[in-house]
Coordinates of C-alpha atoms in Angstrom, one line a residue:
X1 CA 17.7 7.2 -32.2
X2 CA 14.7 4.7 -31.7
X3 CA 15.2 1.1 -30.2
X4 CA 14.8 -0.4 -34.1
X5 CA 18.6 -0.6 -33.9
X6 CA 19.5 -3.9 -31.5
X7 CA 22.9 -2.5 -30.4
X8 CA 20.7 0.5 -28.6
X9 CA 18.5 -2.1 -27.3
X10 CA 21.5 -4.3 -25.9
X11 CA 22.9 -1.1 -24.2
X12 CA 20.2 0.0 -22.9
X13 CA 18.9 -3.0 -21.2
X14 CA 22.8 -3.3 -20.1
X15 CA 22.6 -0.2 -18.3
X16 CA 18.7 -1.1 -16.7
X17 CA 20.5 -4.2 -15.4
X18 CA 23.1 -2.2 -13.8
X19 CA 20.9 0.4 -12.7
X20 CA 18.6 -2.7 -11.1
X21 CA 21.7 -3.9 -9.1
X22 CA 22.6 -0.7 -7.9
X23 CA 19.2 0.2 -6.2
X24 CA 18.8 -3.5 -5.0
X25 CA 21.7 -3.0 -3.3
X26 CA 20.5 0.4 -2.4
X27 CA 17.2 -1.0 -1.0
X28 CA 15.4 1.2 -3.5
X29 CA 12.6 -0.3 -5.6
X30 CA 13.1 -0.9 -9.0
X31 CA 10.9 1.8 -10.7
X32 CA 13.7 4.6 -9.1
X33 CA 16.2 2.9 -11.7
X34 CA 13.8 3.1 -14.6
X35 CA 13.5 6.3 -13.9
X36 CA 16.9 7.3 -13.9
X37 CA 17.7 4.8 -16.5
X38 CA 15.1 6.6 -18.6
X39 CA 16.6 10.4 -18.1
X40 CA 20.2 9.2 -18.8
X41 CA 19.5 7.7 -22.2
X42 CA 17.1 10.2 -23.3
X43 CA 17.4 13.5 -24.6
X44 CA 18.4 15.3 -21.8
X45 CA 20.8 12.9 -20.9
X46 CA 22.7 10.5 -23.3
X47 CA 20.7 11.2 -26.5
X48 CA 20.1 7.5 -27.3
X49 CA 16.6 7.3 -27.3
X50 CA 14.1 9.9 -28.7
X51 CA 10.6 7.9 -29.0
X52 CA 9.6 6.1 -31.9
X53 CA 7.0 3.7 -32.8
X54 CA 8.9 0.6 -31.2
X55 CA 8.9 2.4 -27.8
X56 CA 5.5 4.1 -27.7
X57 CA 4.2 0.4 -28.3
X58 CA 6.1 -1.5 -25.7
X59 CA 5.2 1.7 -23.4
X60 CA 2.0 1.1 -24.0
X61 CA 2.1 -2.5 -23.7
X62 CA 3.5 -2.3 -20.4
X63 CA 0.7 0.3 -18.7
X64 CA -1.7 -2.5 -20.0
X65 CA -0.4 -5.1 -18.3
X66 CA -0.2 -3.1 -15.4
X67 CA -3.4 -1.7 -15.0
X68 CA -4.6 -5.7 -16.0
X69 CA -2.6 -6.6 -12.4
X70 CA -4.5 -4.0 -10.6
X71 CA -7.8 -5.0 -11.5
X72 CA -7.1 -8.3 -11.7
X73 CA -5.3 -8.5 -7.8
X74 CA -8.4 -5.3 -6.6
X75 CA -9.8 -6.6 -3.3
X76 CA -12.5 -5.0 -2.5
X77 CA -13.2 -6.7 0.7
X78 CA -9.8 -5.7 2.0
X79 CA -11.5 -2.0 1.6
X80 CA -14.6 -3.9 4.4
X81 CA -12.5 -5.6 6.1
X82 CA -10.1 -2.6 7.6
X83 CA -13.9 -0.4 8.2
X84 CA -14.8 2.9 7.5
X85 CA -10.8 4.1 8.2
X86 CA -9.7 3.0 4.7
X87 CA -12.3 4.7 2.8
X88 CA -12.4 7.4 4.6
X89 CA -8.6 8.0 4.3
X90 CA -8.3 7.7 0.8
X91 CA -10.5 10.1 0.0
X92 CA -10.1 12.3 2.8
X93 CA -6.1 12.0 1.5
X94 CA -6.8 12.4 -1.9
X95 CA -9.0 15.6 -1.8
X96 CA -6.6 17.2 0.8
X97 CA -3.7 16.6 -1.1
X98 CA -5.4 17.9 -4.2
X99 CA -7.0 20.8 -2.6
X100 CA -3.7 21.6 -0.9
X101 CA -1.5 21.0 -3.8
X102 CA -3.6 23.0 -6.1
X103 CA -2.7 26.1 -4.0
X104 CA 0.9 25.3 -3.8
X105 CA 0.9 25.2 -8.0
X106 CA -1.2 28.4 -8.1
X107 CA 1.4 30.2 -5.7
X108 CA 4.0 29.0 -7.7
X109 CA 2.9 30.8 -10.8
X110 CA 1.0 27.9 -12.7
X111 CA -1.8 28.2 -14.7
X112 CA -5.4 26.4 -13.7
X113 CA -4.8 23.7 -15.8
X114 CA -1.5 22.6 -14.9
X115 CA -2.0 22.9 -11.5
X116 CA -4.7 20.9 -11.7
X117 CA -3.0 18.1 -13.2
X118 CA 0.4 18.8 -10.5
X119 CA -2.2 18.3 -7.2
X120 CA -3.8 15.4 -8.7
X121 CA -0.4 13.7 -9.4
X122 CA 0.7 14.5 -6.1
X123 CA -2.5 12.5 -4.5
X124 CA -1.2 8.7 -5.6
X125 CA 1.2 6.4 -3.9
X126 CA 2.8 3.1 -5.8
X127 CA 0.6 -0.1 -4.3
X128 CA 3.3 -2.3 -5.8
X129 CA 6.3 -0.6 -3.8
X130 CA 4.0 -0.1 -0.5
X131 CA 2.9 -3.8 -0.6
X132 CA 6.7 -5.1 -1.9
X133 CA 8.1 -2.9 1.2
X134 CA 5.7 -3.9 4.2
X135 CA 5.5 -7.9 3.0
X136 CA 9.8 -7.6 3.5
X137 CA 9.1 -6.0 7.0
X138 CA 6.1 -8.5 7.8
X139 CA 3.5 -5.6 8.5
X140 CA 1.2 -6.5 5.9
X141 CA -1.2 -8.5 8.5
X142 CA -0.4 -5.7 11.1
X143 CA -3.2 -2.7 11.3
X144 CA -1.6 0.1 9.9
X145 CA -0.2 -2.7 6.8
X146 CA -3.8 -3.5 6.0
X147 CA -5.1 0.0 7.0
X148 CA -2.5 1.4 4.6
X149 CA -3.1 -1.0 1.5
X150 CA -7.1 -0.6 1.7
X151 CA -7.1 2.8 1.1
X152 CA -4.5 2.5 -1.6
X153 CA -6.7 0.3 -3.6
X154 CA -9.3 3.0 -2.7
X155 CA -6.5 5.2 -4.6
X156 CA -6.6 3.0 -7.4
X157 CA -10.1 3.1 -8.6
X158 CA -10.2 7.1 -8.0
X159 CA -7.1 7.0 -10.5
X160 CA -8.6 5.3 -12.8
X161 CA -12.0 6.8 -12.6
X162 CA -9.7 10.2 -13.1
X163 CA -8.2 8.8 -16.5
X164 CA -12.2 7.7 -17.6
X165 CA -12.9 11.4 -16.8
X166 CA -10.4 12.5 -18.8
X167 CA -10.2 10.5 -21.7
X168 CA -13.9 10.6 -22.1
X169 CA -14.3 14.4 -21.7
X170 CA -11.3 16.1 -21.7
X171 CA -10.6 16.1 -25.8
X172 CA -12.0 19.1 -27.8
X173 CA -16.1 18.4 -28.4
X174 CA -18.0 20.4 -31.0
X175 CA -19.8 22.2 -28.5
X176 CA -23.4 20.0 -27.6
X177 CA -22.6 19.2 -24.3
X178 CA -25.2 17.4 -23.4
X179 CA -25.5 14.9 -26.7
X180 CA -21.4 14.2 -26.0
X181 CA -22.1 13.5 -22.3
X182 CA -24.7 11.0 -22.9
X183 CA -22.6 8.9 -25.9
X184 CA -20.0 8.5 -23.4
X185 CA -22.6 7.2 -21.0
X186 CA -24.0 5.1 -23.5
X187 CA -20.5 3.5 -24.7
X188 CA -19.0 3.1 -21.3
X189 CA -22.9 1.1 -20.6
X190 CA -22.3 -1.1 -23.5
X191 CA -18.5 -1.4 -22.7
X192 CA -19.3 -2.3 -19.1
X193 CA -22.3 -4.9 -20.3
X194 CA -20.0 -6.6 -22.5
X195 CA -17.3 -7.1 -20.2
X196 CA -19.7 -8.5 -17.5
X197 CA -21.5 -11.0 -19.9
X198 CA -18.4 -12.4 -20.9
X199 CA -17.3 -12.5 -17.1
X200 CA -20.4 -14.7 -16.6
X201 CA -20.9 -16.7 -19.1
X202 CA -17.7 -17.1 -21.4
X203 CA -14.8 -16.9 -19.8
X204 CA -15.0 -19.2 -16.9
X205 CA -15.7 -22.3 -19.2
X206 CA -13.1 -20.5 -21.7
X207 CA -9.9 -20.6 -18.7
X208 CA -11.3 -23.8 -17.2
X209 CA -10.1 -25.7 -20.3
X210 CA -7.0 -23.2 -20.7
X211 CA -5.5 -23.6 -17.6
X212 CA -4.4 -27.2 -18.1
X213 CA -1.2 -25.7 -19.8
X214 CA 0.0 -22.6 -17.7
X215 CA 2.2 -21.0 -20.6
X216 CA -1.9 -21.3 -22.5
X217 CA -3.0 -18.6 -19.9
X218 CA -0.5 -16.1 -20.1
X219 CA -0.8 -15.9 -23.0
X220 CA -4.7 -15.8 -23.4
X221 CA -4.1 -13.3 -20.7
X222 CA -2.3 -10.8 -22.3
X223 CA -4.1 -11.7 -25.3
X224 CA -7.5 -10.7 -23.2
X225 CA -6.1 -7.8 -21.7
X226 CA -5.1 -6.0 -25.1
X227 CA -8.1 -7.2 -26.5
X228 CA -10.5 -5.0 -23.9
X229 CA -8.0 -2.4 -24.0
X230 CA -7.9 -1.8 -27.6
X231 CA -11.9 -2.3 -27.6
X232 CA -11.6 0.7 -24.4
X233 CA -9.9 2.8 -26.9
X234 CA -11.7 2.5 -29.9
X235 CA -14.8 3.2 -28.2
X236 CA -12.8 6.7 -27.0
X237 CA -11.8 5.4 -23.7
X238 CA -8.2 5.3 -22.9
X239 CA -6.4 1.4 -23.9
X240 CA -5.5 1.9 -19.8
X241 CA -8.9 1.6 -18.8
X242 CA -9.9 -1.1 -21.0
X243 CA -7.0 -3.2 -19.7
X244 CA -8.3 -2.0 -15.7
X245 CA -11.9 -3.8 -16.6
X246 CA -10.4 -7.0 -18.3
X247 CA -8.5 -7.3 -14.9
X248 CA -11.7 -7.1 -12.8
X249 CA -13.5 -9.4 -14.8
X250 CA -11.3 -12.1 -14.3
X251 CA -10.7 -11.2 -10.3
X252 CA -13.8 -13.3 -9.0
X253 CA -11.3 -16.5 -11.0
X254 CA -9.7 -19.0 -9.2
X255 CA -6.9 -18.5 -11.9
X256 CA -6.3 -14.6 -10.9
X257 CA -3.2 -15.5 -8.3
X258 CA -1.6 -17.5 -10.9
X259 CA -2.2 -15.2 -13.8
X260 CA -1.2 -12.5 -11.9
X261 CA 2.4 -14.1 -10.4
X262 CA 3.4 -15.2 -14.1
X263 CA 2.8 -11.3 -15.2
X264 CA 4.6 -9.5 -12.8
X265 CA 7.8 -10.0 -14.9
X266 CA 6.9 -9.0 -17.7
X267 CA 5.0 -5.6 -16.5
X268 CA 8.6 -4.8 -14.8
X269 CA 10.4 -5.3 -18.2
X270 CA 7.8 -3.6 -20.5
X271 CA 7.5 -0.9 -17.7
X272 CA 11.1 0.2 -18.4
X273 CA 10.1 1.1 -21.9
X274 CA 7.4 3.4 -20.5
X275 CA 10.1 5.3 -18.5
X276 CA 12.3 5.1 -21.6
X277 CA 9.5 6.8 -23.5
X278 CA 8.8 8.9 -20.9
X279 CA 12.6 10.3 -20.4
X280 CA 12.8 11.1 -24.2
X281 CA 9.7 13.5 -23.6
X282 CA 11.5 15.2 -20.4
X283 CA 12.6 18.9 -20.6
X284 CA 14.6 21.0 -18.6
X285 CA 14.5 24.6 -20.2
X286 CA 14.7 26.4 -16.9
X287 CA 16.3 24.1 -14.5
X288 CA 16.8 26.1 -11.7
X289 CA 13.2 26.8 -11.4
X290 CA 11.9 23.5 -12.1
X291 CA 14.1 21.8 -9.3
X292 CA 13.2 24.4 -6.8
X293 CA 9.6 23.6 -7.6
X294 CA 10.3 20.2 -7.4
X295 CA 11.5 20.3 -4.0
X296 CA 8.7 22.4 -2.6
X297 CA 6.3 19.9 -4.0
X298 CA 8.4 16.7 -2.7
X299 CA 8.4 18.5 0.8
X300 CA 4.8 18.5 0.6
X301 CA 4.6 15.0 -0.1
X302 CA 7.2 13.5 2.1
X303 CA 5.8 15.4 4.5
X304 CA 2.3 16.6 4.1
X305 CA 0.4 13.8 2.9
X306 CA 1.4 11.6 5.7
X307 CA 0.5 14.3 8.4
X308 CA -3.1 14.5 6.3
X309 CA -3.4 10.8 7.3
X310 CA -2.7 10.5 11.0
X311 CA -5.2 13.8 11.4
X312 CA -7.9 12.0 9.6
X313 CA -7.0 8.7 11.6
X314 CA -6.8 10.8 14.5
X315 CA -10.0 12.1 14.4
X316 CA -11.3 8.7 14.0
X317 CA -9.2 7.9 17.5
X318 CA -6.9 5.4 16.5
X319 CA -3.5 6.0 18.0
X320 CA -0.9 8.6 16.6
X321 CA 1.3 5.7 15.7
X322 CA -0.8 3.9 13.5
X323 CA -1.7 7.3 11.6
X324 CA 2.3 7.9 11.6
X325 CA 3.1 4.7 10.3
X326 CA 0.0 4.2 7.8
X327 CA 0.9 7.7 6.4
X328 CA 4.4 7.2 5.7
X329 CA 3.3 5.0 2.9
X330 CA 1.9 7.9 0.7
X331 CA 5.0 9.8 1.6
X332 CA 5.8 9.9 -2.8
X333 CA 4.1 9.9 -5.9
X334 CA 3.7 6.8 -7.8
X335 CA 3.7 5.2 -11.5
X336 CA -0.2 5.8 -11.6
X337 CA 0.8 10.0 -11.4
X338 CA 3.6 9.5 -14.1
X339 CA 0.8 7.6 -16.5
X340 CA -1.7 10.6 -15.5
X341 CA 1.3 13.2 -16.6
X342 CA 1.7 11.3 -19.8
X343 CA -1.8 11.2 -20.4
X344 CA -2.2 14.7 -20.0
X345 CA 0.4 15.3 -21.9
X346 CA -0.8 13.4 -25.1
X347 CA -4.4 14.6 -24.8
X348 CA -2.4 18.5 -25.1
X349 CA -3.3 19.7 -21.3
X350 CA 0.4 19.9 -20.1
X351 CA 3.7 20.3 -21.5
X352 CA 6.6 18.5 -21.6
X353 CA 7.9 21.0 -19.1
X354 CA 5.8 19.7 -16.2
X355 CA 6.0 15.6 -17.2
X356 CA 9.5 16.8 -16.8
X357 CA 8.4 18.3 -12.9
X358 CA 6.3 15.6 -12.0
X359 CA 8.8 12.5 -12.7
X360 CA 11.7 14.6 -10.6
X361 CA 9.1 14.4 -8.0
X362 CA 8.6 11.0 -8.4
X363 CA 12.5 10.3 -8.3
X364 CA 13.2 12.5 -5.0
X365 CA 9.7 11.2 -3.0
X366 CA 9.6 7.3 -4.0
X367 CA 13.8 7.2 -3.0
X368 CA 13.0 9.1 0.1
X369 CA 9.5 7.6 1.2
X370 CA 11.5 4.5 0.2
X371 CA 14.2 4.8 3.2
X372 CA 11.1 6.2 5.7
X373 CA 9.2 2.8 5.6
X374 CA 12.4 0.9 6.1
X375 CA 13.3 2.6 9.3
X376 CA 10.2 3.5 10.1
X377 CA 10.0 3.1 13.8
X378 CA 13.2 4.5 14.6
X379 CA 11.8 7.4 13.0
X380 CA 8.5 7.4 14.6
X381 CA 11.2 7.2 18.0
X382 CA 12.6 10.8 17.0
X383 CA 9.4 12.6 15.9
X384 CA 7.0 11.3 18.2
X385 CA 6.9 14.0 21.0
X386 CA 6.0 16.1 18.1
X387 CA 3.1 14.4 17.1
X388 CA 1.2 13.7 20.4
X389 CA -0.4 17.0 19.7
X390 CA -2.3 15.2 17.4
X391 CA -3.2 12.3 19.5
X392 CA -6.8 11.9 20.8
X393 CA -6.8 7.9 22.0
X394 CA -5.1 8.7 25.3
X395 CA -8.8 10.8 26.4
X396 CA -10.6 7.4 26.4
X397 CA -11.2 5.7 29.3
X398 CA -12.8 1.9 29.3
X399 CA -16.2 1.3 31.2
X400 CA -15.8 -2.3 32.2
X401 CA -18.9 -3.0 34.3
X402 CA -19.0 -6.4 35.9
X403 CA -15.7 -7.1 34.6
X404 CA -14.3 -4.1 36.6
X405 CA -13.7 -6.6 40.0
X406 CA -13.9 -9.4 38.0
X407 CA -11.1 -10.1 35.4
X408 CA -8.3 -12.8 35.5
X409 CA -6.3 -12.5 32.3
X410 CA -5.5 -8.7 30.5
X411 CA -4.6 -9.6 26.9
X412 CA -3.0 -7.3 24.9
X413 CA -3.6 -7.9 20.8
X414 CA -6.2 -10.0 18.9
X415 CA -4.5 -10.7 15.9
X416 CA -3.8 -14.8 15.1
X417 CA -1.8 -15.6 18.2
X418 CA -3.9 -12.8 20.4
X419 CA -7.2 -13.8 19.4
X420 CA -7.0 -17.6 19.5
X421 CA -5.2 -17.3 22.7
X422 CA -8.4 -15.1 24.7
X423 CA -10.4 -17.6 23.0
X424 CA -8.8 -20.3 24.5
X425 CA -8.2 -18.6 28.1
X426 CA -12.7 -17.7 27.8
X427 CA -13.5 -21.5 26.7
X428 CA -10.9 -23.2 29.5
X429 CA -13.0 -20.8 32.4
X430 CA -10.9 -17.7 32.8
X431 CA -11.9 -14.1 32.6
X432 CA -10.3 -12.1 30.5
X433 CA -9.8 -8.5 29.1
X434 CA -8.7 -8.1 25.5
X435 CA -7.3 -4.6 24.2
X436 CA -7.2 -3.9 20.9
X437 CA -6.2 -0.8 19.0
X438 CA -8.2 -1.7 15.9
X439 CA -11.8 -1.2 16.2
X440 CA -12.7 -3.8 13.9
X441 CA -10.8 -6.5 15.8
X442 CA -12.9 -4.9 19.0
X443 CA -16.7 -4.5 17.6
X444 CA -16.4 -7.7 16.0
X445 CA -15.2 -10.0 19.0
X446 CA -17.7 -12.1 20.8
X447 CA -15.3 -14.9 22.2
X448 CA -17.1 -16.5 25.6
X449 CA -16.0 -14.8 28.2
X450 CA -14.0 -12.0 26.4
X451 CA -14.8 -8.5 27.7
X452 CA -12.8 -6.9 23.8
X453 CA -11.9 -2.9 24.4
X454 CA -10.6 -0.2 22.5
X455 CA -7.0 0.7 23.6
X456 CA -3.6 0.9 22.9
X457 CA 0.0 -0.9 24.7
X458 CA 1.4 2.4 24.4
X459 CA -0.7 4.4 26.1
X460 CA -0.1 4.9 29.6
X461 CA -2.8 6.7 30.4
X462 CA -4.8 3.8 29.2
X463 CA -3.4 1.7 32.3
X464 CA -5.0 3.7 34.6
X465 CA -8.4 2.3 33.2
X466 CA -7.4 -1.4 33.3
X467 CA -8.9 -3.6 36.6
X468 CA -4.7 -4.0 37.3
X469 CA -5.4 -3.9 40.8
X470 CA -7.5 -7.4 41.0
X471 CA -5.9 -9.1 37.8
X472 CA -4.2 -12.5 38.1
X473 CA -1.8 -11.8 34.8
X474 CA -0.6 -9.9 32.0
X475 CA 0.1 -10.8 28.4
X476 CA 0.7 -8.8 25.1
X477 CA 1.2 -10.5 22.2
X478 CA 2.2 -8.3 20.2
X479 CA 5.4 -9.2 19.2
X480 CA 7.4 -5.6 19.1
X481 CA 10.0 -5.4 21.7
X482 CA 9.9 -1.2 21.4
X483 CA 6.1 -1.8 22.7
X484 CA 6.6 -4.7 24.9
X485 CA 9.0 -2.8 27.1
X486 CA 6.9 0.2 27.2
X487 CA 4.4 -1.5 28.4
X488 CA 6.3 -3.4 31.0
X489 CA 7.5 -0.4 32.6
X490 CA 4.4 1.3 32.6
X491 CA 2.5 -1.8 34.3
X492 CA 5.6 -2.1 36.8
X493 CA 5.3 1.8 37.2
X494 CA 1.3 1.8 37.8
X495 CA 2.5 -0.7 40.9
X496 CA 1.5 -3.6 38.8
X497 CA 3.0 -6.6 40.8
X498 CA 1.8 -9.8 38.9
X499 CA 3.6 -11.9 36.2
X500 CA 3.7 -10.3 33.1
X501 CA 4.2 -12.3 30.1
X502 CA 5.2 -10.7 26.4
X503 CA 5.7 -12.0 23.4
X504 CA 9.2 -12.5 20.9
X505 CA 9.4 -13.5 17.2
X506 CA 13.3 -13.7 17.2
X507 CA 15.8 -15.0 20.1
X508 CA 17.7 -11.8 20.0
X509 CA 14.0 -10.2 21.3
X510 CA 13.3 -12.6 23.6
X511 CA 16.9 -12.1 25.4
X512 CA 16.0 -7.9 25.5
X513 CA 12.7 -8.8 26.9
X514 CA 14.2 -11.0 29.8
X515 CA 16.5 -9.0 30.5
X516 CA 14.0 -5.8 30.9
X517 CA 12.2 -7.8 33.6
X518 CA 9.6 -9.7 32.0
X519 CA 8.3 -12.7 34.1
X520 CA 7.9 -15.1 30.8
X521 CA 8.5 -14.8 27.3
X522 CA 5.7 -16.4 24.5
X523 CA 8.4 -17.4 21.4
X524 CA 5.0 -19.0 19.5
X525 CA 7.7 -19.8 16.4
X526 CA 10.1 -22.0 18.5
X527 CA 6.9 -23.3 20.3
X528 CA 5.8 -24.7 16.6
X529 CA 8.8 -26.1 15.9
X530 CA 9.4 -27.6 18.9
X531 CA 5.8 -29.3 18.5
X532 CA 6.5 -30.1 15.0
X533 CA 9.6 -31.9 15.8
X534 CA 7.7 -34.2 18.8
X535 CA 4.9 -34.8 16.8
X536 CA 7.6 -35.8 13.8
X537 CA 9.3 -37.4 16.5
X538 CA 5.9 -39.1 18.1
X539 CA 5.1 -40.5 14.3
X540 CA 8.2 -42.1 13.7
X541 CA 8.1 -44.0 16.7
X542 CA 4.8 -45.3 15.7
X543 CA 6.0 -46.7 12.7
X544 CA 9.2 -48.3 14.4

């Protein structure tokens, strides 16, 4: 039965409400309750829904606006900011994964094609979820939060320069190679001129006069979006990439972050209709088989492709903790590789069969990668002593020169509070040391009287390279008490006698880190409030 009838549509929608509920309250993201939702009314489940015209549409609708989101929100400076490490984990990630996964679906008795298509879907991981997941656990501004989101949007474009690829060369051609190639170059030219002169010349005046009424631009949004995309698709490009462009164009607006935070519910209702679609194509003729295969592939996943990034960060020496906690976020498969399966599907590459392998892959490695992130450190606690095999930071030592006799102040981290507090410590006099384990917060500080090295507060080792023996003080602020008390027992077991000061977000952290020992705790939230309120307090009195 196709959604035309409004009872299915009221069931249905009942049922992705519940579903929505239960993996809320499961800490699971949404698209895990699409999914299922989508099996249990389909064919294989419920029978309800079969496709149709009404679906297909909506499906499509929804891929539109989503790809529209994630050109429209692609940062490409996030991809400089975070240095060489993002690019060169995305695609080291992506062509290990493939290259790895290929040979898995070969061994497992696919054909060339197929596995092809497996590996590749195997490479992506879902921005939305990683970014939704790490803002909820405030480890977006941390290194291995923006680490892990560049080379996700490095993901992106290589997914969507994948569905070019295919869309553009992988139907049947009439055999001149060459003359096909070079119409494809020609349209994608034209379509890529005409999306830029209207990026520079129409539509800033265009959304400078729509945006005085908000509900306007939405709706010349979407309007814009499926406008390109249909363009994209008549011109033999998929509707997807169409949609991708009219997102970049408009990313250079000052109108993108409101655009973009008015969308993002309706790409999560029109995404369910994708899934819906998507169950109603699902087959499970041999399901034995299939889930066996399923589970040797979600192994690989859960557990390969985040090993493929802490070698490659590894190898660029940042510590085995970062690498663990940056690769747990392409631990699982994402929407992108369920749009590629589709795709595939309806350009005659795969069957049913394997849209039907890939989306149970999806289910078991997004619900499990899901759980990973949440607990992430406590995890990283169990399989650490594994992992120092792989751990190539605790060889460096630090060549401090002058500063070797000469240093006052060590300062562990140079994020916000870190930074502006050597800063301050260099201009009031002092001399300080400031370690770092991200290499772009080192190579790029030149605070007065900073001396900025490469290291980590978890490495012991590390200690032994630090002037402790002729420095006044200690201070991390990094604010994790599971790094904060390793490093105070390592500074108190290097014979380290002076005060040592770490920092707390929370009172509960603050109490543990007291009661370990530490000489002084830095709580910079209660310090703002507290200066908020005297300030509040200072103004009022003024005007008494």
């Amino acid at each position: 039965m196709d959604l035309v009838d409004f009872p299915v549509i009221a069931a249905v929608l009942a049922i992705a409400a519940a579903a929505g509920l239960v993996a809320t309250w499961l800490r699971q993201p949404l698209i895990v309750a699409f999914i299922g939702v989508g099996i249990l009314v389909g064919p294989v489940g419920l029978g309800w829904v079969t496709g149709g015209y009404v679906v297909e549409l909506l499906a499509h609708l929804g891929i539109a606006v989503l790809l529209f989101l994630v050109g429209l929100r692609l940062d490409l400076r996030l991809i400089r900011t975070t240095g060489p490490v993002a690019l060169a984990t995305g695609l080291g990630q992506v062509a290990f994964t493939s290259i790895i996964g290929f040979g898995i679906a070969l061994a497992l008795g696919m054909d060339t094609v197929t596995a092809m298509y497996v590996a590749v879907a195997l490479t992506f991981s879902s921005t939305i979820i990683i970014v939704k997941l790490l803002s909820d656990k405030r480890e977006l501004e941390q290194p291995h939060g923006r680490i892990a989101v560049g080379f996700l949007i490095v993901q992106d474009i290589v997914v969507v320069l994948v569905m070019i690829a295919l869309t553009a060369f992988g139907q049947e051609t009439d055999g001149h190679l060459g003359a096909n190639i070079a119409i494809v170059l020609a349209k994608g030219a034209a379509l890529l001129a005409g999306i830029a002169l209207l990026a520079r010349y129409v539509l800033p005046p265009v959304l400078h006069y729509i945006a005085r009424s908000q509900e306007l631009l939405v709706l010349f949004g979407m309007a814009y979006a499926v406008a390109v995309a249909a363009v994209s698709d008549w011109l033999g490009f998929s509707s997807e990439v169409g949609a991708f462009l009219a997102g970049v164009s408009l990313a250079s607006t000052p109108f993108r972050d409101a655009l973009g935070a008015r969308l993002v519910s309706l790409r999560d209702f029109l995404l369910l209709f994708f899934f819906l679609q998507l169950g109603a194509q699902l087959e499970f003729t041999d399901a034995m088989r299939q889930v066996n295969e399923a589970i040797v592939f979600s192994v690989f996943v859960l557990v390969g492709n985040p090993l493929i990034v802490i070698m490659i960060m590894a190898a660029m020496r940042y510590p085995v903790r970062i690498g663990f906690l940056a690769g747990l976020t392409v631990a699982q498969i994402s929407e992108f590789s369920l749009i590629l399966a589709a795709l595939g599907l309806s350009l005659g590459h795969i069957t049913n069969e394997t849209v039907s392998l890939i989306t149970v892959v999806g289910l078991i490695t997004i619900g499990g990668s899901t759980y990973l992130i949440l607990y992430s450190h406590r995890v990283y606690e169990r399989v650490k002593r594994w992992l120092v095999v792989f751990d190539r930071s605790t060889t460096r030592t630090v060549d401090l020169g002058e500063r070797e006799q000469d240093t006052d102040v060590i300062v562990y981290g140079l994020g916000r509070f870190g930074g502006n507090l050597a800063a301050r410590l260099g201009e009031a006099g002092y001399r300080v040391v400031a370690v770092d384990y991200d290499p772009q917060r080192v190579t790029g500080d030149g605070r007065t009287g900073v001396t900025a090295v490469f290291g980590s507060a978890e490495d012991l080792d590390f200690l032994e390279s630090l002037p402790l023996g002729v420095t006044r003080c200690v201070v991390s602020t990094v604010p994790l008490p599971e790094t904060n008390l390793t490093l105070l027992h390592a500074l108190r077991h290097h014979g380290y006698g002076g005060p040592v000061l770490l920092t707390a977000h929370t009172a509960a952290d603050a109490a543990l880190l007291r009661h370990a020992g530490a000489d002084d705790v830095l709580e910079p939230f209660a310090f703002a409030a507290e200066a908020t309120v005297r300030r509040i307090a200072g103004e009022r009195g003024r005007g008494s």
